[in-house]
mmCIF file of C-alpha atoms in Angstrom:
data_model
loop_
_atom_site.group_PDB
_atom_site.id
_atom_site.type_symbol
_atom_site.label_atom_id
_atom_site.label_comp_id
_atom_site.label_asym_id
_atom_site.label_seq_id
_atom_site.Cartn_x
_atom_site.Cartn_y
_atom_site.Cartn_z
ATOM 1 C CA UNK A 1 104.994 -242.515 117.510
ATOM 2 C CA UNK A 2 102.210 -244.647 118.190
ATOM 3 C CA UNK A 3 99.893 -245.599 120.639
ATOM 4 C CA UNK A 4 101.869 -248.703 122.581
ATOM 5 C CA UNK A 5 99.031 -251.694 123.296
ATOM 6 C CA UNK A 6 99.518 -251.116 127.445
ATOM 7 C CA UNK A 7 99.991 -247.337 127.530
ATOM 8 C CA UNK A 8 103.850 -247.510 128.172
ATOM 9 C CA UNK A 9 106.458 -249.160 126.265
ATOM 10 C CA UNK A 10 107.730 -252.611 126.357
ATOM 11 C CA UNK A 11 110.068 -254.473 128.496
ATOM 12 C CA UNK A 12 112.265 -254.386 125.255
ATOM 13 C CA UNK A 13 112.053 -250.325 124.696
ATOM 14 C CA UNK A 14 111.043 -251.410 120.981
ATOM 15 C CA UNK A 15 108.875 -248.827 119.311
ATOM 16 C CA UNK A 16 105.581 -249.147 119.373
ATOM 17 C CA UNK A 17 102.984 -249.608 116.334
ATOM 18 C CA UNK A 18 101.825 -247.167 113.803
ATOM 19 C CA UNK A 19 98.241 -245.344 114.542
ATOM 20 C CA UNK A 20 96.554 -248.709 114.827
ATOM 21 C CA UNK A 21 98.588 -249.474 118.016
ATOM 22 C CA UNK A 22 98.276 -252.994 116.950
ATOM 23 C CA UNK A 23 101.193 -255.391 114.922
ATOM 24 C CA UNK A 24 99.154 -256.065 111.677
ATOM 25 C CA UNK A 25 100.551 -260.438 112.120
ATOM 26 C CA UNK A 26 97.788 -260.171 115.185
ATOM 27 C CA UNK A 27 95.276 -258.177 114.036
ATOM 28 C CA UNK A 28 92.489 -260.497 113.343
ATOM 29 C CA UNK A 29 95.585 -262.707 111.620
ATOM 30 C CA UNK A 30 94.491 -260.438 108.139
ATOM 31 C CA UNK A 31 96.710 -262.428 105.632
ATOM 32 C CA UNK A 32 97.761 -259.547 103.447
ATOM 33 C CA UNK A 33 97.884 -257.083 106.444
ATOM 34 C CA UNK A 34 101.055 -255.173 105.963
ATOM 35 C CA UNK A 35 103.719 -254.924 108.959
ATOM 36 C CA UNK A 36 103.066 -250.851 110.054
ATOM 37 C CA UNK A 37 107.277 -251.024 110.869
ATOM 38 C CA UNK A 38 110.700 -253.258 111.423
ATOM 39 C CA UNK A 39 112.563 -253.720 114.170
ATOM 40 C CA UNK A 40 115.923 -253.294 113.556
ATOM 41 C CA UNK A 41 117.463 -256.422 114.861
ATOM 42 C CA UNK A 42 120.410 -255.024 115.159
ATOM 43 C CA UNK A 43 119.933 -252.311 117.293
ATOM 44 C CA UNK A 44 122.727 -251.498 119.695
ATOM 45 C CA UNK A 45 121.196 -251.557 123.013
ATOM 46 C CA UNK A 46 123.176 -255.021 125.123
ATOM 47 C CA UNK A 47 122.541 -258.282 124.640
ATOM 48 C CA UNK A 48 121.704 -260.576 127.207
ATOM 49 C CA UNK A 49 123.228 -263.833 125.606
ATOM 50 C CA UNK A 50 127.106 -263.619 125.525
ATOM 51 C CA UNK A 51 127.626 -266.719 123.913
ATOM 52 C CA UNK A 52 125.930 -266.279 120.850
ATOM 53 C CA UNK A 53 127.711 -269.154 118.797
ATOM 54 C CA UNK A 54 127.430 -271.646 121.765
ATOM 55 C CA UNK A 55 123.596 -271.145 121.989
ATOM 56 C CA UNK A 56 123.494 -271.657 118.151
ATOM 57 C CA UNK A 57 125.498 -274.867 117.955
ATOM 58 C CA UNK A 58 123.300 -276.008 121.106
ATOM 59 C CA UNK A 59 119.892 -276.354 118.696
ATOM 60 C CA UNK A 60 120.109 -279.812 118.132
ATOM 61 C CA UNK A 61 117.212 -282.460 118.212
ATOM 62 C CA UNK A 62 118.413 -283.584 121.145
ATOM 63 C CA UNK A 63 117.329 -280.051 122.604
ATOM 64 C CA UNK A 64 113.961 -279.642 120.999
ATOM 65 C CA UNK A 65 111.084 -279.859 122.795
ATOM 66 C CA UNK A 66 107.778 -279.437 122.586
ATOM 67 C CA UNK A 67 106.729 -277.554 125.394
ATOM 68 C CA UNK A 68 105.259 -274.471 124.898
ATOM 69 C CA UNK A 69 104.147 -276.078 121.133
ATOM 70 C CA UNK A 70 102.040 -273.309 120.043
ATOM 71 C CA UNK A 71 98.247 -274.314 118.353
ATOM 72 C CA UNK A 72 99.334 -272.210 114.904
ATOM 73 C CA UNK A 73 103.435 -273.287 115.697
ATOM 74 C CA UNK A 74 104.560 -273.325 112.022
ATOM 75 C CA UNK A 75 106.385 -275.404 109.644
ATOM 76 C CA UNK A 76 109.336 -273.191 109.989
ATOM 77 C CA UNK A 77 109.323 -272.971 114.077
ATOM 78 C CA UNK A 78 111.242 -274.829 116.248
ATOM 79 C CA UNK A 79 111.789 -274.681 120.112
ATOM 80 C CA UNK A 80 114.846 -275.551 122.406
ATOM 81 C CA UNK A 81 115.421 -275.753 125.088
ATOM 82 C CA UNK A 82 119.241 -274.869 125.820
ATOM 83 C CA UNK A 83 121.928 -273.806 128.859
ATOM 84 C CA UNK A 84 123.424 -270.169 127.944
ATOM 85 C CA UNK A 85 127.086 -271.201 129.486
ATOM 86 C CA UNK A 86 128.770 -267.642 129.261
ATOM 87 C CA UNK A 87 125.989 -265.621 131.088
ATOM 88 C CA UNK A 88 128.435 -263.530 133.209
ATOM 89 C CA UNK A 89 128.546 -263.713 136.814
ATOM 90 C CA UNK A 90 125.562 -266.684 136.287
ATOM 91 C CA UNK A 91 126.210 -269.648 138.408
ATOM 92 C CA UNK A 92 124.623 -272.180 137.562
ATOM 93 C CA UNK A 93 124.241 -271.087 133.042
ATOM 94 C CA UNK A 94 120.772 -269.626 132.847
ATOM 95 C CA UNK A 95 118.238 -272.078 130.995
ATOM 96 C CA UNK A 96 116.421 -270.692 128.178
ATOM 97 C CA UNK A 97 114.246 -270.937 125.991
ATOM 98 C CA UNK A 98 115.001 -270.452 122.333
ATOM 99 C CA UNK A 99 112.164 -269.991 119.284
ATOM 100 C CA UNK A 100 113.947 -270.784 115.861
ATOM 101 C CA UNK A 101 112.564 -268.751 112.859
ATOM 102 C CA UNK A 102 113.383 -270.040 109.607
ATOM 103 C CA UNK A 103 112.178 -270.740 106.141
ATOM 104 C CA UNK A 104 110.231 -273.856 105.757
ATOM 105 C CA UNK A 105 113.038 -274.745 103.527
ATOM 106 C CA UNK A 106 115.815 -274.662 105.661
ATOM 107 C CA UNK A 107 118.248 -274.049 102.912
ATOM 108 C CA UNK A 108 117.360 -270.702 102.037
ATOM 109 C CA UNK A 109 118.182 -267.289 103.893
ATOM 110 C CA UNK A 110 115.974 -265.266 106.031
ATOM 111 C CA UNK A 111 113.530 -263.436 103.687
ATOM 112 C CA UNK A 112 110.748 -261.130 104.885
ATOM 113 C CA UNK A 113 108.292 -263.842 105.835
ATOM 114 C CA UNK A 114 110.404 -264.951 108.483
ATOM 115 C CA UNK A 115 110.743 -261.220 110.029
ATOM 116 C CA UNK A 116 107.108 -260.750 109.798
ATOM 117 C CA UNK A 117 106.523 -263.894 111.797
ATOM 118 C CA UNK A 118 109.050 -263.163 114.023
ATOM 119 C CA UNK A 119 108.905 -259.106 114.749
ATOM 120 C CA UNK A 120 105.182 -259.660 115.295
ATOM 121 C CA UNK A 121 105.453 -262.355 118.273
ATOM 122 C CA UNK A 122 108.270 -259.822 119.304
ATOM 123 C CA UNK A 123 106.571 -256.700 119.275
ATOM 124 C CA UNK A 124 103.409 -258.605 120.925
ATOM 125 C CA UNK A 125 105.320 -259.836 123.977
ATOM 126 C CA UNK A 126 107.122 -256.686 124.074
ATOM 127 C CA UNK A 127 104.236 -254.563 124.572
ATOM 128 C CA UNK A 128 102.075 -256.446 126.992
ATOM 129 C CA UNK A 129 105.145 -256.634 129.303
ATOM 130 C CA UNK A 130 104.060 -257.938 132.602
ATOM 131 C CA UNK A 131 104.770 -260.022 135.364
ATOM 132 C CA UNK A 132 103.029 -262.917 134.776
ATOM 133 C CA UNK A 133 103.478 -262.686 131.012
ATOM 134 C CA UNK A 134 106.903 -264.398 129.727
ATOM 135 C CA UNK A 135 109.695 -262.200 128.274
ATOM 136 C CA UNK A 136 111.411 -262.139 125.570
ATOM 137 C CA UNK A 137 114.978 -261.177 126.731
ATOM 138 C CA UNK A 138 117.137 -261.291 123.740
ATOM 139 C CA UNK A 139 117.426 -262.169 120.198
ATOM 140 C CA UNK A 140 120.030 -263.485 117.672
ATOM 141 C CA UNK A 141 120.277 -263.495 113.927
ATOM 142 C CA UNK A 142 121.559 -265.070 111.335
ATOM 143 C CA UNK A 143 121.630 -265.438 107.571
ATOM 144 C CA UNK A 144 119.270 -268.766 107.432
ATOM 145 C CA UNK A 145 117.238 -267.862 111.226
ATOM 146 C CA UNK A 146 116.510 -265.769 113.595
ATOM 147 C CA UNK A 147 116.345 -266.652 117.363
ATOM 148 C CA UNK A 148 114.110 -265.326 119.835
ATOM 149 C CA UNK A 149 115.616 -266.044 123.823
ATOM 150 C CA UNK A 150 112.734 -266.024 126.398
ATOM 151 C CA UNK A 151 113.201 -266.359 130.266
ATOM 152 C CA UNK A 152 112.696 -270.124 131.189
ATOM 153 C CA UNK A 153 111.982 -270.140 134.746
ATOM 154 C CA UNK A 154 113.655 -272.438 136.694
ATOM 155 C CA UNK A 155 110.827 -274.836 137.657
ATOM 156 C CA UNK A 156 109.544 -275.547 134.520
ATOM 157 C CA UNK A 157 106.071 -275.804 133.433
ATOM 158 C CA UNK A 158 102.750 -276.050 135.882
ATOM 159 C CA UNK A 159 102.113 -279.897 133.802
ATOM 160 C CA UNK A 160 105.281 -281.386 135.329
ATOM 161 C CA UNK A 161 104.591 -280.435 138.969
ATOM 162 C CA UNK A 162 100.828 -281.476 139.011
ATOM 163 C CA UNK A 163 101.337 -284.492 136.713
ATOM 164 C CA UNK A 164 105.141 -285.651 136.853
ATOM 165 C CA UNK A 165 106.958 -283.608 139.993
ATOM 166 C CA UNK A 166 110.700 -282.801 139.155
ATOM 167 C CA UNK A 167 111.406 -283.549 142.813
ATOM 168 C CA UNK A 168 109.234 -286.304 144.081
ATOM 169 C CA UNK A 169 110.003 -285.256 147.692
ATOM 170 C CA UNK A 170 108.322 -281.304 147.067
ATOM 171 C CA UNK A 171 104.710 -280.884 146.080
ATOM 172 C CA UNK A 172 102.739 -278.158 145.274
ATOM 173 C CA UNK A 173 101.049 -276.364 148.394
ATOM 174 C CA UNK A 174 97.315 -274.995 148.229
ATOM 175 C CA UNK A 175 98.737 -271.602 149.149
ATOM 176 C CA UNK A 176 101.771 -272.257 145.940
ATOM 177 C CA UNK A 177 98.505 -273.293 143.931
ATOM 178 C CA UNK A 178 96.366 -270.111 145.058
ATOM 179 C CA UNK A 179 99.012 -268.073 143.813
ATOM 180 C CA UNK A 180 99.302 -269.859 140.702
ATOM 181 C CA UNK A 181 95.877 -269.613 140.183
ATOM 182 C CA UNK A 182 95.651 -265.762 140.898
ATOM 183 C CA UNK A 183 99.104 -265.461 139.234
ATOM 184 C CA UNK A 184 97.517 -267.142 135.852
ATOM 185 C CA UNK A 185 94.169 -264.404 136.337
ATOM 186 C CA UNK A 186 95.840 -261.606 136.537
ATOM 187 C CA UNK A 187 98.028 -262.187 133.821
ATOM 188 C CA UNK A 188 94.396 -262.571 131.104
ATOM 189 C CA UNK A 189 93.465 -259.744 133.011
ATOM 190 C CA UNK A 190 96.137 -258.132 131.299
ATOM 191 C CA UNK A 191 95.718 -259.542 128.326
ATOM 192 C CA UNK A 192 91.896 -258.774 128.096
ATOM 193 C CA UNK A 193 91.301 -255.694 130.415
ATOM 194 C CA UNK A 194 94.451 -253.811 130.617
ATOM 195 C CA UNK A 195 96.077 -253.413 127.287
ATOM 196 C CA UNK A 196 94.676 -250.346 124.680
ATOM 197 C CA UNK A 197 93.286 -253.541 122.816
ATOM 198 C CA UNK A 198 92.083 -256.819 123.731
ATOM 199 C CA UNK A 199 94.535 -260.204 123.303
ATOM 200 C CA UNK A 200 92.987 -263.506 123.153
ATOM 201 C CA UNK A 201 95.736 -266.258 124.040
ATOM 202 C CA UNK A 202 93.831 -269.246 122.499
ATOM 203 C CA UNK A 203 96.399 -272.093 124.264
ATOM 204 C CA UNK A 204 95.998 -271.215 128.054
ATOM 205 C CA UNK A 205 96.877 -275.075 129.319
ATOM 206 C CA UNK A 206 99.369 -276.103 132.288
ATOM 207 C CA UNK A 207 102.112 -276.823 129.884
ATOM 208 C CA UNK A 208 102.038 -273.520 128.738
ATOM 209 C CA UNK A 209 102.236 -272.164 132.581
ATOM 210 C CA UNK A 210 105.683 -272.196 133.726
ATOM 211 C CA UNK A 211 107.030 -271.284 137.835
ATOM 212 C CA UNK A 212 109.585 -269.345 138.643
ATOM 213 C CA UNK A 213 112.034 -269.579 141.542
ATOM 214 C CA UNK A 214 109.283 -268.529 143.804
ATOM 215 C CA UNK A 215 106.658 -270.752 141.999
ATOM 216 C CA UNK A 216 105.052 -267.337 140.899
ATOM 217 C CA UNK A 217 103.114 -267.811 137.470
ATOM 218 C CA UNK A 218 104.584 -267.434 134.350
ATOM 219 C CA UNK A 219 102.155 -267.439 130.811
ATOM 220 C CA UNK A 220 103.918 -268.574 127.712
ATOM 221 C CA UNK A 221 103.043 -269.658 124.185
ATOM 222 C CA UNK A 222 101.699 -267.165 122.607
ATOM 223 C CA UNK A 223 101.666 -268.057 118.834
ATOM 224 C CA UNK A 224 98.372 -268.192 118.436
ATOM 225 C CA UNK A 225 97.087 -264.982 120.404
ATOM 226 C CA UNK A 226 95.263 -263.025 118.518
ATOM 227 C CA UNK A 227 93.684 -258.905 118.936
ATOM 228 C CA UNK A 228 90.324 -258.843 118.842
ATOM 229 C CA UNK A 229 89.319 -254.950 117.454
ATOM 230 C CA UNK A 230 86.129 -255.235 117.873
ATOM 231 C CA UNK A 231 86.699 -255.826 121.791
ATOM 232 C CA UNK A 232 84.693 -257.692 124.734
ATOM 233 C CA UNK A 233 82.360 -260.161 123.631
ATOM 234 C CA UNK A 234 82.373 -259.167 119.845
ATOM 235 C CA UNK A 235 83.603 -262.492 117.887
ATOM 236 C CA UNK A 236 86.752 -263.186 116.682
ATOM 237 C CA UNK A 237 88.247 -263.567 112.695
ATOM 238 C CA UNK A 238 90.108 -267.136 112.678
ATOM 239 C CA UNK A 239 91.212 -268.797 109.551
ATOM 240 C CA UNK A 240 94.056 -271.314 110.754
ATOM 241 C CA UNK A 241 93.754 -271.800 114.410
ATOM 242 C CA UNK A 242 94.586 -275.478 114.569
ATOM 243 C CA UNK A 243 92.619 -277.997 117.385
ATOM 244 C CA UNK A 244 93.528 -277.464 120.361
ATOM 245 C CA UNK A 245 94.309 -279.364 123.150
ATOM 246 C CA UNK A 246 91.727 -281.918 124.162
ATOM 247 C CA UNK A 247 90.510 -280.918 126.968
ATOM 248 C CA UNK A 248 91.419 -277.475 127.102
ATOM 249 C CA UNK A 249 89.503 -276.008 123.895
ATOM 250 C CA UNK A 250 86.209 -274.312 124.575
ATOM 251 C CA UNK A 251 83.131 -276.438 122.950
ATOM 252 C CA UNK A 252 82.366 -272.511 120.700
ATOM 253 C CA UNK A 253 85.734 -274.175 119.300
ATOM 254 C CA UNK A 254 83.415 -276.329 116.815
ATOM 255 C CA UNK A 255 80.939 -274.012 116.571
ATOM 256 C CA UNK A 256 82.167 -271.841 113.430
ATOM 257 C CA UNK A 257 84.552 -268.778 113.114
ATOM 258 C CA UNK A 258 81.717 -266.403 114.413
ATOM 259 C CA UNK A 259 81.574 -268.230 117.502
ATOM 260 C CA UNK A 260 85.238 -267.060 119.402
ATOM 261 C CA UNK A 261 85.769 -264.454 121.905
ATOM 262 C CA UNK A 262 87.740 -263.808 124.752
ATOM 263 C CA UNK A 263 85.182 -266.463 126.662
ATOM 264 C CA UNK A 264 87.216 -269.038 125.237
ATOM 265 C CA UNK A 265 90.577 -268.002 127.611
ATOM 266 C CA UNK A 266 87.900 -267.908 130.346
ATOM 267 C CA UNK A 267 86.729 -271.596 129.477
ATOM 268 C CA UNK A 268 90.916 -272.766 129.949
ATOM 269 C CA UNK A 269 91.250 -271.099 132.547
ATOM 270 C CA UNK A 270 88.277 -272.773 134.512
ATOM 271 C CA UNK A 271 89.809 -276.104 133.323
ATOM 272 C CA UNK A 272 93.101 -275.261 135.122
ATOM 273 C CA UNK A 273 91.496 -274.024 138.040
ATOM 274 C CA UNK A 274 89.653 -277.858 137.753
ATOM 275 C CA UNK A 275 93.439 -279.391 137.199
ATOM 276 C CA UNK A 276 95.055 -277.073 140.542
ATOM 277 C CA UNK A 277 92.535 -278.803 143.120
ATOM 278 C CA UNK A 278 91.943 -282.199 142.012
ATOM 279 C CA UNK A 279 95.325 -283.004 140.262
ATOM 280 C CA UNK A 280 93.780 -284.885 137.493
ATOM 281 C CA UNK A 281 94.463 -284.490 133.774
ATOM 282 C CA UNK A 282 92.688 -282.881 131.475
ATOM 283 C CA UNK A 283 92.409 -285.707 129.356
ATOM 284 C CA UNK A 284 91.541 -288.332 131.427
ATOM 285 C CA UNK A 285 89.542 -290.756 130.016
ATOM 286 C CA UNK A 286 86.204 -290.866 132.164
ATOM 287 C CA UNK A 287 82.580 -291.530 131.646
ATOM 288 C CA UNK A 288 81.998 -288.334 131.857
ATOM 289 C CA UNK A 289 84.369 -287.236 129.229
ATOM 290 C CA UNK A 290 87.095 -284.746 129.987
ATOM 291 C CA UNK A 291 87.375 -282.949 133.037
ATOM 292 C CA UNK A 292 85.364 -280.333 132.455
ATOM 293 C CA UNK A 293 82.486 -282.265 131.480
ATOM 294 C CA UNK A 294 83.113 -284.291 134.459
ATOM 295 C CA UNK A 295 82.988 -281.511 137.056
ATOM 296 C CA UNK A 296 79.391 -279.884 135.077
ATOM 297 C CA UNK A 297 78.167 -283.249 135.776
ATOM 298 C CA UNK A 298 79.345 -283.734 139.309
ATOM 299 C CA UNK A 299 79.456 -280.662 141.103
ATOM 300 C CA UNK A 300 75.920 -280.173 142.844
ATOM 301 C CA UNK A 301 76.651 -284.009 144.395
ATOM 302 C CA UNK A 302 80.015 -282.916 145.635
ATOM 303 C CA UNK A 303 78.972 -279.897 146.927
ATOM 304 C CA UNK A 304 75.894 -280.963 148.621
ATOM 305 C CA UNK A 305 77.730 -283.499 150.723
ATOM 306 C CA UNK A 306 79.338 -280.982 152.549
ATOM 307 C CA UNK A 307 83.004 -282.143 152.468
ATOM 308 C CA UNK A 308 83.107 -285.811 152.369
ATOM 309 C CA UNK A 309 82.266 -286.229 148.346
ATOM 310 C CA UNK A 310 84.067 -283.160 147.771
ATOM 311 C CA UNK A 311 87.273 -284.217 149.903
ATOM 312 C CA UNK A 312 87.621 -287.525 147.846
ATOM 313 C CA UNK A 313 88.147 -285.513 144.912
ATOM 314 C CA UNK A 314 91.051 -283.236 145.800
ATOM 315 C CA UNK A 315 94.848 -283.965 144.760
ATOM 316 C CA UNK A 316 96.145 -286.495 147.477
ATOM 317 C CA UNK A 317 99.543 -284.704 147.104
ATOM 318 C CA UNK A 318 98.009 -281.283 148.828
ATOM 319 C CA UNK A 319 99.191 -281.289 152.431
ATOM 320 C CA UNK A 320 97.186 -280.121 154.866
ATOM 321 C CA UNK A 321 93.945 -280.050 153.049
ATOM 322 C CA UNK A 322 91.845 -280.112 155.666
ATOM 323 C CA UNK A 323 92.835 -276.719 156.373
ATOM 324 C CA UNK A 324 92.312 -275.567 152.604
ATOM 325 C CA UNK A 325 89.220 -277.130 151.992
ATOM 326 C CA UNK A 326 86.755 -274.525 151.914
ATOM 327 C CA UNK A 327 89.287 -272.877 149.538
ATOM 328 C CA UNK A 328 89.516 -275.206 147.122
ATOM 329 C CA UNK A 329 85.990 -275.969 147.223
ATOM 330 C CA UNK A 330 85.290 -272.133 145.974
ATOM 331 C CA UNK A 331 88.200 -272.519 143.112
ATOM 332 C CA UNK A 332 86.626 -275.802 142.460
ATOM 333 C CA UNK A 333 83.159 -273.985 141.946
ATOM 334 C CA UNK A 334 84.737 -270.892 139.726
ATOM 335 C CA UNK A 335 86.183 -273.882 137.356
ATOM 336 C CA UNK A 336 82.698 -274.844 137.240
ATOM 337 C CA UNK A 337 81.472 -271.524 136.410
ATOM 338 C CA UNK A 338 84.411 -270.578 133.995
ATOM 339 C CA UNK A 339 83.753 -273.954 131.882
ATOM 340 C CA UNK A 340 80.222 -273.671 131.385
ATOM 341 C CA UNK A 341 78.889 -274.388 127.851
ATOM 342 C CA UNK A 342 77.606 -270.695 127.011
ATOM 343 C CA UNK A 343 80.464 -268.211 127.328
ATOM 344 C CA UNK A 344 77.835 -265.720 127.841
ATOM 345 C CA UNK A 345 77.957 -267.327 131.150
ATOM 346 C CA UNK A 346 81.265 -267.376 132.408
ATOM 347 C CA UNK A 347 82.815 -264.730 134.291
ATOM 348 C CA UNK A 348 85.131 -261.996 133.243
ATOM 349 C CA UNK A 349 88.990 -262.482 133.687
ATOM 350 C CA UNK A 350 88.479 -259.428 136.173
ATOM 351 C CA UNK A 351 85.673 -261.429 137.981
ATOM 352 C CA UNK A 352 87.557 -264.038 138.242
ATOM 353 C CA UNK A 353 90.195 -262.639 139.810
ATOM 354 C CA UNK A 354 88.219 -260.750 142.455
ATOM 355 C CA UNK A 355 87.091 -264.252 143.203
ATOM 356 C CA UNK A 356 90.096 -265.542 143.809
ATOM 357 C CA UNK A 357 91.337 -263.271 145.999
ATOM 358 C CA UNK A 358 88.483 -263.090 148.176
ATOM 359 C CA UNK A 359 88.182 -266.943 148.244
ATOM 360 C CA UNK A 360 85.025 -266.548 150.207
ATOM 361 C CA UNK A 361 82.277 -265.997 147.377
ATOM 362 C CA UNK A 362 80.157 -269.023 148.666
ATOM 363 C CA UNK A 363 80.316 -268.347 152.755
ATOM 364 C CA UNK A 364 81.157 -271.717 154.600
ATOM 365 C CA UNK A 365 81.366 -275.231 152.778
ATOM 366 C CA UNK A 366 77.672 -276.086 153.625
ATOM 367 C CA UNK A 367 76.301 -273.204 151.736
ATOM 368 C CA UNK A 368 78.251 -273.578 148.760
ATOM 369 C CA UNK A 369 75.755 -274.869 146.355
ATOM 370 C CA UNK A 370 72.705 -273.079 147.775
ATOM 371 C CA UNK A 371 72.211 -270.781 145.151
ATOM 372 C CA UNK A 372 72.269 -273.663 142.447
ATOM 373 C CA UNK A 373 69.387 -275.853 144.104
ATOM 374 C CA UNK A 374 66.979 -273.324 144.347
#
């Protein structure tokens, strides 16, 4: 057997890879790479779903949705987002999240194309298994698709609770956003550091973070991650990575294939950390441009004002932020850092994450920006 990507085997128990280690679907997305083995979908370990037929009948337009869109989601790819009503002992039904793989004709059968596509993102998700990572729990075939179940944690996606709260009367905390934050890190970390090869997720955005019960942080979407062979800081082959999402997408984006590597996760994540403190979207028209571009230009005047620039910036729905604000002003900084135009710049996802947890890189607020005046 082969080498799994993380050392041990997935969440899923599926086999790993031949002596690559590596699905061939993310290996530098090589168009005529062939698939080193099949899952056998029908394998008899139990399956989590025990409605099948209801969840099928449930994939309707009225339960599509576009979260969790992927950047290369293709023509045969649809999400849903359904209620599994005959989870036993599960009150209330479990919410999931269902990935339809079909032929871009919807007429015909499953053919080999559609298992490729399908046993790769499996396989991929299976072997980076982690806590912060989404999981694919189940599956369920038939003769036109096949369905991969993920976990849908209960509060949704990071987006709706900075941008439209579910419940307008509960707000996200700086310490539930300092977990998020770390949550997010050490999940890349995984992805970059800690597997036998290096995954680049290309679509790290807050739609595409979702909470759980405990608001702990959940990545998803990961149609467009890619392994990068050659490993850190060694460029990445692309050849259909769509646009991606304004605001979000690295500027090496629109430099030219030769351009990508990991850096470019680092770049979304800085954004996010930009979106956790001052609540504002990513897209916000300003005259400064997006929010990264506004926070390059800004920073050294909010920081040198000690906290009165820096406080007028901060998400009016944080309580206590006088408390936080030192905090936030040092996550506010490493969004800075992370979303600076050369990626030879930025920090490593494990930097990062030290960072984070020490939340003290800069001592107190007044000597936050000393070392960029001098």
């Amino acid at each position: 057997m082969g080498l799994s990507l993380c050392g041990e085997r997935g969440h899923l128990g599926v086999p790993s890879w031949g002596a690559c280690g590596i699905p061939p679907a993310y290996a530098g997305r090589g168009q005529n790479a062939q698939m080193c083995c099949m899952y056998n979908m029908h394998d008899s370990r139990e399956h989590i779903v025990r409605n099948e037929q209801a969840i099928v009948d449930n994939l309707t337009e009225d339960n599509a949705t576009r979260v969790l869109a992927s950047r290369r989601t293709a023509e045969g790819e649809q999400l849903y987002l359904v209620y599994d009503q005959g989870s036993a002992g599960t009150s209330p039904p479990n919410k999931l999240l269902v990935k339809k793989f079909h032929n871009a004709n919807p007429a015909l059968q499953v053919d080999g194309n559609v298992m490729y596509r399908c046993n790769s993102e499996m396989f991929l998700l299976a072997n980076i298994s982690h806590k912060n990572i989404i999981k694919v729990v189940d599956h369920i075939q038939r003769e036109d698709a096949i369905m991969l179940i993920y976990e849908y944690p209960v509060h949704g996606s990071l987006r709706s609770w900075l941008h439209q709260p579910m419940d307008a009367g509960r707000h996200l905390s700086w310490p539930d956003r300092r977990g998020i934050a770390i949550g997010v890190a050490r999940g890349l970390r995984q992805l970059h550091h800690r597997c036998n090869k290096l995954f680049v997720h290309h679509n790290i955005n807050s739609e595409n973070i979702l909470l759980d019960q405990n608001f702990k942080a959940v990545i998803a979407s990961f149609g467009a991650a890619q392994v990068n062979m050659a490993g850190l800081g060694q460029p990445l082959p692309i050849t259909d990575l769509r646009p991606g999402n304004f605001g979000y997408a690295a500027p090496e984006y629109g430099l030219g294939k030769n351009q990508l590597t990991e850096k470019v996760d680092i770049y979304s994540f800085g954004v996010l950390m930009l979106e956790l403190v001052t609540g504002r979207m990513t897209n916000e028209a300003t005259t400064d441009g997006h929010l990264a571009n506004w926070a390059q230009n800004n920073f050294r005047t909010l920081m040198a004002n000690q906290q009165e620039a820096f406080q007028n910036v901060v998400d009016r729905s944080i309580p206590d932020q006088a408390r936080y604000r030192e905090e936030m002003a040092t996550v506010f900084m490493l969004g800075v850092d992370c979303t600076t135009v050369d990626p030879k710049e930025r920090p490593s996802m494990r930097m990062a994450l030290k960072r984070l947890r020490r939340c003290r890189w800069r001592a107190p607020f007044r000597g936050l920006l000393t070392g960029f005046l001098m």
